[in-house]
């Protein structure tokens, strides 16, 4: 493997599938790590800092949903592709809402999986090259994006999730411009398709409670009815 090979962690407990995935990915030049359960996956993430995760939902002990939540709570932003036999829409929506970037149902085509992996890595690399915004002043609230906290005069120091940090960065980059929900889904959540959930609205509401002194009457993060949102900054 070359030193700059992308690292992919496979979190799956079905040996035959693990063998197939590992063989396929290594033949494509990826550096592959295997975790058969959630605890092992979280440990490998900390040690190896992977570039992408392929995650089964039905794992022994810690579920795939819990793995995804844990990874995102620890502020890792690499793409997560859920790979599972569960095809109910609620499972798909839940996975995407807690931080997964894509969802493939078993059985699946290897070529499709490889194409999605390449697309997710390409998007992730493009995003990582963007000049990071370290802090934002939304008087009287100071937002420290490096440490993922909002310093609120009444509520004190409020932790920001990885998604909230990405959301603020994107909105600041497009300050004083209308931003649609589809724009946010594509560029912050990195969905390649629209969704019927209120994912964006729910996250905006939670974010307002942290960066607005009066969330019900926002000064900065305003709603543009029929359009989406705008971050007003002078």
PDB file of C-alpha atoms in Angstrom:
ATOM      1  CA  UNK A   1       0.000   0.000   0.000  1.00  0.00           C
ATOM      2  CA  UNK A   2       1.241   3.495  -0.763  1.00  0.00           C
ATOM      3  CA  UNK A   3       1.635   5.867   2.152  1.00  0.00           C
ATOM      4  CA  UNK A   4      -1.161   8.099   0.892  1.00  0.00           C
ATOM      5  CA  UNK A   5      -3.732   5.308   0.458  1.00  0.00           C
ATOM      6  CA  UNK A   6      -7.147   6.195   1.809  1.00  0.00           C
ATOM      7  CA  UNK A   7      -8.043   4.343   4.994  1.00  0.00           C
ATOM      8  CA  UNK A   8     -11.417   2.600   5.105  1.00  0.00           C
ATOM      9  CA  UNK A   9     -12.804   0.850   8.171  1.00  0.00           C
ATOM     10  CA  UNK A  10     -15.368  -1.906   7.642  1.00  0.00           C
ATOM     11  CA  UNK A  11     -17.645  -2.435  10.650  1.00  0.00           C
ATOM     12  CA  UNK A  12     -19.336  -5.759   9.929  1.00  0.00           C
ATOM     13  CA  UNK A  13     -19.654  -9.124  11.705  1.00  0.00           C
ATOM     14  CA  UNK A  14     -20.543 -11.345   8.724  1.00  0.00           C
ATOM     15  CA  UNK A  15     -17.237 -13.079   7.783  1.00  0.00           C
ATOM     16  CA  UNK A  16     -18.073 -13.801   4.132  1.00  0.00           C
ATOM     17  CA  UNK A  17     -19.104 -10.203   3.488  1.00  0.00           C
ATOM     18  CA  UNK A  18     -16.058  -8.879   5.319  1.00  0.00           C
ATOM     19  CA  UNK A  19     -13.819 -11.063   3.146  1.00  0.00           C
ATOM     20  CA  UNK A  20     -15.491  -9.858  -0.058  1.00  0.00           C
ATOM     21  CA  UNK A  21     -15.386  -6.192   0.921  1.00  0.00           C
ATOM     22  CA  UNK A  22     -11.806  -6.314   2.144  1.00  0.00           C
ATOM     23  CA  UNK A  23     -10.590  -8.105  -0.966  1.00  0.00           C
ATOM     24  CA  UNK A  24     -12.448  -5.682  -3.256  1.00  0.00           C
ATOM     25  CA  UNK A  25     -11.284  -2.529  -1.490  1.00  0.00           C
ATOM     26  CA  UNK A  26      -7.674  -3.635  -1.165  1.00  0.00           C
ATOM     27  CA  UNK A  27      -7.605  -4.473  -4.874  1.00  0.00           C
ATOM     28  CA  UNK A  28      -8.650  -0.847  -5.457  1.00  0.00           C
ATOM     29  CA  UNK A  29      -5.681   0.379  -3.404  1.00  0.00           C
ATOM     30  CA  UNK A  30      -7.459   1.217  -0.157  1.00  0.00           C
ATOM     31  CA  UNK A  31      -5.935   0.531   3.251  1.00  0.00           C
ATOM     32  CA  UNK A  32      -8.610  -1.547   5.009  1.00  0.00           C
ATOM     33  CA  UNK A  33      -9.319  -2.036   8.725  1.00  0.00           C
ATOM     34  CA  UNK A  34     -11.883  -4.480  10.120  1.00  0.00           C
ATOM     35  CA  UNK A  35     -14.045  -4.156  13.224  1.00  0.00           C
ATOM     36  CA  UNK A  36     -16.534  -6.879  14.161  1.00  0.00           C
ATOM     37  CA  UNK A  37     -18.319  -4.809  16.811  1.00  0.00           C
ATOM     38  CA  UNK A  38     -18.946  -1.219  17.806  1.00  0.00           C
ATOM     39  CA  UNK A  39     -16.413  -0.955  20.611  1.00  0.00           C
ATOM     40  CA  UNK A  40     -13.658  -2.210  18.326  1.00  0.00           C
ATOM     41  CA  UNK A  41     -14.768   0.244  15.639  1.00  0.00           C
ATOM     42  CA  UNK A  42     -14.547   3.254  17.968  1.00  0.00           C
ATOM     43  CA  UNK A  43     -11.090   2.125  19.108  1.00  0.00           C
ATOM     44  CA  UNK A  44      -9.812   1.807  15.526  1.00  0.00           C
ATOM     45  CA  UNK A  45     -11.240   5.225  14.638  1.00  0.00           C
ATOM     46  CA  UNK A  46      -9.242   6.815  17.459  1.00  0.00           C
ATOM     47  CA  UNK A  47      -6.052   4.981  16.559  1.00  0.00           C
ATOM     48  CA  UNK A  48      -6.120   5.095  12.767  1.00  0.00           C
ATOM     49  CA  UNK A  49      -8.141   8.230  11.856  1.00  0.00           C
ATOM     50  CA  UNK A  50      -9.845   6.604   8.824  1.00  0.00           C
ATOM     51  CA  UNK A  51     -11.006   8.476   5.757  1.00  0.00           C
ATOM     52  CA  UNK A  52     -14.307   6.594   5.458  1.00  0.00           C
ATOM     53  CA  UNK A  53     -16.403   4.047   7.349  1.00  0.00           C
ATOM     54  CA  UNK A  54     -18.650   1.287   5.977  1.00  0.00           C
ATOM     55  CA  UNK A  55     -21.038   0.512   8.812  1.00  0.00           C
ATOM     56  CA  UNK A  56     -23.497  -2.326   9.353  1.00  0.00           C
ATOM     57  CA  UNK A  57     -26.450  -1.543  11.625  1.00  0.00           C
ATOM     58  CA  UNK A  58     -27.007  -4.980  13.147  1.00  0.00           C
ATOM     59  CA  UNK A  59     -23.905  -5.572  15.233  1.00  0.00           C
ATOM     60  CA  UNK A  60     -23.341  -7.544  18.442  1.00  0.00           C
ATOM     61  CA  UNK A  61     -23.556  -5.261  21.472  1.00  0.00           C
ATOM     62  CA  UNK A  62     -23.285  -1.656  20.357  1.00  0.00           C
ATOM     63  CA  UNK A  63     -25.585  -1.042  17.366  1.00  0.00           C
ATOM     64  CA  UNK A  64     -24.516   0.650  14.166  1.00  0.00           C
ATOM     65  CA  UNK A  65     -26.693   3.630  15.090  1.00  0.00           C
ATOM     66  CA  UNK A  66     -24.774   3.976  18.369  1.00  0.00           C
ATOM     67  CA  UNK A  67     -21.443   3.717  16.568  1.00  0.00           C
ATOM     68  CA  UNK A  68     -22.495   6.507  14.221  1.00  0.00           C
ATOM     69  CA  UNK A  69     -23.662   8.716  17.100  1.00  0.00           C
ATOM     70  CA  UNK A  70     -20.472   8.088  19.068  1.00  0.00           C
ATOM     71  CA  UNK A  71     -18.209   8.900  16.133  1.00  0.00           C
ATOM     72  CA  UNK A  72     -20.066  12.121  15.344  1.00  0.00           C
ATOM     73  CA  UNK A  73     -20.210  13.125  19.026  1.00  0.00           C
ATOM     74  CA  UNK A  74     -16.423  12.858  19.069  1.00  0.00           C
ATOM     75  CA  UNK A  75     -16.295  15.333  16.163  1.00  0.00           C
ATOM     76  CA  UNK A  76     -15.035  12.967  13.467  1.00  0.00           C
ATOM     77  CA  UNK A  77     -16.285  14.188  10.101  1.00  0.00           C
ATOM     78  CA  UNK A  78     -15.185  11.431   7.692  1.00  0.00           C
ATOM     79  CA  UNK A  79     -17.980   9.960   5.519  1.00  0.00           C
ATOM     80  CA  UNK A  80     -20.034   7.088   6.921  1.00  0.00           C
ATOM     81  CA  UNK A  81     -21.821   4.734   4.533  1.00  0.00           C
ATOM     82  CA  UNK A  82     -24.406   2.528   6.227  1.00  0.00           C
ATOM     83  CA  UNK A  83     -24.577  -0.946   4.696  1.00  0.00           C
ATOM     84  CA  UNK A  84     -27.414  -3.086   6.005  1.00  0.00           C
ATOM     85  CA  UNK A  85     -30.185  -5.577   5.277  1.00  0.00           C
ATOM     86  CA  UNK A  86     -32.685  -3.293   7.016  1.00  0.00           C
ATOM     87  CA  UNK A  87     -34.571  -1.507   4.242  1.00  0.00           C
ATOM     88  CA  UNK A  88     -37.314   0.305   6.149  1.00  0.00           C
ATOM     89  CA  UNK A  89     -37.417   4.031   5.474  1.00  0.00           C
ATOM     90  CA  UNK A  90     -37.334   4.901   9.191  1.00  0.00           C
ATOM     91  CA  UNK A  91     -33.960   3.143   9.554  1.00  0.00           C
ATOM     92  CA  UNK A  92     -32.612   5.059   6.579  1.00  0.00           C
ATOM     93  CA  UNK A  93     -33.888   8.393   7.863  1.00  0.00           C
ATOM     94  CA  UNK A  94     -32.571   7.719  11.368  1.00  0.00           C
ATOM     95  CA  UNK A  95     -29.126   6.838  10.067  1.00  0.00           C
ATOM     96  CA  UNK A  96     -28.897   9.941   7.915  1.00  0.00           C
ATOM     97  CA  UNK A  97     -30.210  12.195  10.672  1.00  0.00           C
ATOM     98  CA  UNK A  98     -27.588  11.067  13.198  1.00  0.00           C
ATOM     99  CA  UNK A  99     -24.685  11.695  10.882  1.00  0.00           C
ATOM    100  CA  UNK A 100     -24.389   9.030   8.192  1.00  0.00           C
ATOM    101  CA  UNK A 101     -23.676  10.273   4.673  1.00  0.00           C
ATOM    102  CA  UNK A 102     -25.091   7.449   2.600  1.00  0.00           C
ATOM    103  CA  UNK A 103     -27.123   4.251   2.908  1.00  0.00           C
ATOM    104  CA  UNK A 104     -26.902   1.061   0.844  1.00  0.00           C
ATOM    105  CA  UNK A 105     -29.229  -1.904   1.320  1.00  0.00           C
ATOM    106  CA  UNK A 106     -28.038  -5.505   1.080  1.00  0.00           C
ATOM    107  CA  UNK A 107     -27.773  -7.188  -1.357  1.00  0.00           C
ATOM    108  CA  UNK A 108     -25.823  -4.561  -3.229  1.00  0.00           C
ATOM    109  CA  UNK A 109     -23.662  -4.236  -6.318  1.00  0.00           C
ATOM    110  CA  UNK A 110     -19.930  -3.941  -5.736  1.00  0.00           C
ATOM    111  CA  UNK A 111     -19.551  -1.412  -8.560  1.00  0.00           C
ATOM    112  CA  UNK A 112     -22.237   0.783  -7.020  1.00  0.00           C
ATOM    113  CA  UNK A 113     -20.551   0.626  -3.618  1.00  0.00           C
ATOM    114  CA  UNK A 114     -17.163   1.544  -5.102  1.00  0.00           C
ATOM    115  CA  UNK A 115     -18.722   4.450  -6.980  1.00  0.00           C
ATOM    116  CA  UNK A 116     -20.348   5.759  -3.815  1.00  0.00           C
ATOM    117  CA  UNK A 117     -17.124   5.402  -1.842  1.00  0.00           C
ATOM    118  CA  UNK A 118     -15.203   7.393  -4.458  1.00  0.00           C
ATOM    119  CA  UNK A 119     -17.911  10.065  -4.537  1.00  0.00           C
ATOM    120  CA  UNK A 120     -17.940  10.417  -0.754  1.00  0.00           C
ATOM    121  CA  UNK A 121     -14.143  10.589  -0.534  1.00  0.00           C
ATOM    122  CA  UNK A 122     -14.060  13.179  -3.308  1.00  0.00           C
ATOM    123  CA  UNK A 123     -16.649  15.351  -1.567  1.00  0.00           C
ATOM    124  CA  UNK A 124     -14.871  14.970   1.774  1.00  0.00           C
ATOM    125  CA  UNK A 125     -11.535  15.975   0.278  1.00  0.00           C
ATOM    126  CA  UNK A 126     -13.054  19.032  -1.379  1.00  0.00           C
ATOM    127  CA  UNK A 127     -14.684  20.075   1.901  1.00  0.00           C
ATOM    128  CA  UNK A 128     -11.471  19.591   3.913  1.00  0.00           C
ATOM    129  CA  UNK A 129      -9.569  21.904   1.550  1.00  0.00           C
ATOM    130  CA  UNK A 130     -11.890  24.798   2.308  1.00  0.00           C
ATOM    131  CA  UNK A 131     -10.303  27.457   4.514  1.00  0.00           C
ATOM    132  CA  UNK A 132     -11.619  26.706   8.004  1.00  0.00           C
ATOM    133  CA  UNK A 133     -13.537  29.430   9.815  1.00  0.00           C
ATOM    134  CA  UNK A 134     -12.361  29.372  13.415  1.00  0.00           C
ATOM    135  CA  UNK A 135     -14.715  31.787  15.180  1.00  0.00           C
ATOM    136  CA  UNK A 136     -17.835  33.860  14.644  1.00  0.00           C
ATOM    137  CA  UNK A 137     -19.139  36.810  16.649  1.00  0.00           C
ATOM    138  CA  UNK A 138     -22.912  36.978  16.876  1.00  0.00           C
ATOM    139  CA  UNK A 139     -23.132  39.664  19.531  1.00  0.00           C
ATOM    140  CA  UNK A 140     -23.592  38.953  22.398  1.00  0.00           C
ATOM    141  CA  UNK A 141     -22.707  35.330  21.617  1.00  0.00           C
ATOM    142  CA  UNK A 142     -19.214  34.242  20.606  1.00  0.00           C
ATOM    143  CA  UNK A 143     -18.930  31.011  18.631  1.00  0.00           C
ATOM    144  CA  UNK A 144     -15.639  29.113  18.867  1.00  0.00           C
ATOM    145  CA  UNK A 145     -15.720  26.614  16.008  1.00  0.00           C
ATOM    146  CA  UNK A 146     -12.265  25.203  16.735  1.00  0.00           C
ATOM    147  CA  UNK A 147     -13.405  23.978  20.143  1.00  0.00           C
ATOM    148  CA  UNK A 148     -17.048  23.529  19.064  1.00  0.00           C
ATOM    149  CA  UNK A 149     -18.626  25.758  21.718  1.00  0.00           C
ATOM    150  CA  UNK A 150     -20.925  28.775  21.797  1.00  0.00           C
ATOM    151  CA  UNK A 151     -20.348  31.194  24.665  1.00  0.00           C
ATOM    152  CA  UNK A 152     -23.841  32.327  25.642  1.00  0.00           C
ATOM    153  CA  UNK A 153     -24.175  35.224  28.170  1.00  0.00           C
ATOM    154  CA  UNK A 154     -27.077  33.545  29.981  1.00  0.00           C
ATOM    155  CA  UNK A 155     -26.671  29.824  29.318  1.00  0.00           C
ATOM    156  CA  UNK A 156     -22.900  29.688  29.611  1.00  0.00           C
ATOM    157  CA  UNK A 157     -20.717  27.522  27.379  1.00  0.00           C
ATOM    158  CA  UNK A 158     -22.808  25.357  25.045  1.00  0.00           C
ATOM    159  CA  UNK A 159     -21.292  22.456  23.126  1.00  0.00           C
ATOM    160  CA  UNK A 160     -21.825  22.323  19.372  1.00  0.00           C
ATOM    161  CA  UNK A 161     -22.193  19.073  17.474  1.00  0.00           C
ATOM    162  CA  UNK A 162     -20.043  18.299  14.438  1.00  0.00           C
ATOM    163  CA  UNK A 163     -23.019  18.917  12.178  1.00  0.00           C
ATOM    164  CA  UNK A 164     -23.738  22.271  13.839  1.00  0.00           C
ATOM    165  CA  UNK A 165     -20.133  23.365  13.317  1.00  0.00           C
ATOM    166  CA  UNK A 166     -20.328  22.415   9.627  1.00  0.00           C
ATOM    167  CA  UNK A 167     -23.692  24.155   9.330  1.00  0.00           C
ATOM    168  CA  UNK A 168     -22.350  27.405  10.808  1.00  0.00           C
ATOM    169  CA  UNK A 169     -19.279  27.311   8.572  1.00  0.00           C
ATOM    170  CA  UNK A 170     -21.384  26.876   5.462  1.00  0.00           C
ATOM    171  CA  UNK A 171     -23.808  29.638   6.459  1.00  0.00           C
ATOM    172  CA  UNK A 172     -20.953  32.039   7.282  1.00  0.00           C
ATOM    173  CA  UNK A 173     -19.383  31.291   3.897  1.00  0.00           C
ATOM    174  CA  UNK A 174     -22.729  32.295   2.356  1.00  0.00           C
ATOM    175  CA  UNK A 175     -23.572  35.080   4.821  1.00  0.00           C
ATOM    176  CA  UNK A 176     -26.320  37.475   3.724  1.00  0.00           C
ATOM    177  CA  UNK A 177     -27.300  35.105   0.928  1.00  0.00           C
ATOM    178  CA  UNK A 178     -30.466  32.986   0.771  1.00  0.00           C
ATOM    179  CA  UNK A 179     -29.614  29.308   1.286  1.00  0.00           C
ATOM    180  CA  UNK A 180     -32.185  26.641   0.445  1.00  0.00           C
ATOM    181  CA  UNK A 181     -32.767  23.449   2.409  1.00  0.00           C
ATOM    182  CA  UNK A 182     -31.560  21.452  -0.592  1.00  0.00           C
ATOM    183  CA  UNK A 183     -28.314  23.466  -0.597  1.00  0.00           C
ATOM    184  CA  UNK A 184     -27.756  22.582   3.041  1.00  0.00           C
ATOM    185  CA  UNK A 185     -28.640  18.926   2.543  1.00  0.00           C
ATOM    186  CA  UNK A 186     -26.180  18.667  -0.338  1.00  0.00           C
ATOM    187  CA  UNK A 187     -23.303  20.692   1.082  1.00  0.00           C
ATOM    188  CA  UNK A 188     -23.529  20.132   4.840  1.00  0.00           C
ATOM    189  CA  UNK A 189     -25.167  16.715   5.068  1.00  0.00           C
ATOM    190  CA  UNK A 190     -23.652  15.792   1.680  1.00  0.00           C
ATOM    191  CA  UNK A 191     -26.801  13.987   0.566  1.00  0.00           C
ATOM    192  CA  UNK A 192     -26.980  13.243  -3.137  1.00  0.00           C
ATOM    193  CA  UNK A 193     -30.755  13.276  -3.001  1.00  0.00           C
ATOM    194  CA  UNK A 194     -33.491  15.272  -1.333  1.00  0.00           C
ATOM    195  CA  UNK A 195     -35.332  13.886   1.664  1.00  0.00           C
ATOM    196  CA  UNK A 196     -38.847  14.377   2.979  1.00  0.00           C
ATOM    197  CA  UNK A 197     -37.685  14.718   6.569  1.00  0.00           C
ATOM    198  CA  UNK A 198     -37.475  18.006   8.420  1.00  0.00           C
ATOM    199  CA  UNK A 199     -33.796  17.365   9.066  1.00  0.00           C
ATOM    200  CA  UNK A 200     -32.648  20.890   8.246  1.00  0.00           C
ATOM    201  CA  UNK A 201     -35.453  22.617  10.149  1.00  0.00           C
ATOM    202  CA  UNK A 202     -34.817  20.561  13.292  1.00  0.00           C
ATOM    203  CA  UNK A 203     -31.089  21.293  13.225  1.00  0.00           C
ATOM    204  CA  UNK A 204     -31.660  25.003  12.569  1.00  0.00           C
ATOM    205  CA  UNK A 205     -34.015  25.163  15.555  1.00  0.00           C
ATOM    206  CA  UNK A 206     -31.480  23.489  17.845  1.00  0.00           C
ATOM    207  CA  UNK A 207     -28.689  25.694  16.532  1.00  0.00           C
ATOM    208  CA  UNK A 208     -30.711  28.851  17.165  1.00  0.00           C
ATOM    209  CA  UNK A 209     -31.091  27.871  20.820  1.00  0.00           C
ATOM    210  CA  UNK A 210     -27.298  28.058  21.075  1.00  0.00           C
ATOM    211  CA  UNK A 211     -26.324  31.024  18.897  1.00  0.00           C
ATOM    212  CA  UNK A 212     -29.332  33.327  19.300  1.00  0.00           C
ATOM    213  CA  UNK A 213     -30.129  35.232  22.483  1.00  0.00           C
ATOM    214  CA  UNK A 214     -33.814  35.070  21.549  1.00  0.00           C
ATOM    215  CA  UNK A 215     -34.287  31.898  19.444  1.00  0.00           C
ATOM    216  CA  UNK A 216     -38.001  32.550  18.868  1.00  0.00           C
ATOM    217  CA  UNK A 217     -37.167  35.946  17.372  1.00  0.00           C
ATOM    218  CA  UNK A 218     -33.802  35.319  15.699  1.00  0.00           C
ATOM    219  CA  UNK A 219     -31.547  38.238  14.873  1.00  0.00           C
ATOM    220  CA  UNK A 220     -28.980  36.402  12.772  1.00  0.00           C
ATOM    221  CA  UNK A 221     -30.225  33.015  11.552  1.00  0.00           C
ATOM    222  CA  UNK A 222     -33.503  33.966   9.927  1.00  0.00           C
ATOM    223  CA  UNK A 223     -36.081  32.012   7.960  1.00  0.00           C
ATOM    224  CA  UNK A 224     -36.872  33.024   4.401  1.00  0.00           C
ATOM    225  CA  UNK A 225     -40.336  31.585   3.871  1.00  0.00           C
ATOM    226  CA  UNK A 226     -40.588  29.525   0.731  1.00  0.00           C
ATOM    227  CA  UNK A 227     -36.831  29.758   0.197  1.00  0.00           C
ATOM    228  CA  UNK A 228     -34.827  28.508   3.172  1.00  0.00           C
ATOM    229  CA  UNK A 229     -32.563  30.435   5.533  1.00  0.00           C
ATOM    230  CA  UNK A 230     -30.106  33.299   5.719  1.00  0.00           C
ATOM    231  CA  UNK A 231     -27.358  34.134   8.175  1.00  0.00           C
ATOM    232  CA  UNK A 232     -27.433  37.924   8.522  1.00  0.00           C
ATOM    233  CA  UNK A 233     -24.032  39.397   9.272  1.00  0.00           C
ATOM    234  CA  UNK A 234     -22.763  42.960   8.892  1.00  0.00           C
TER     235      UNK A 234
END
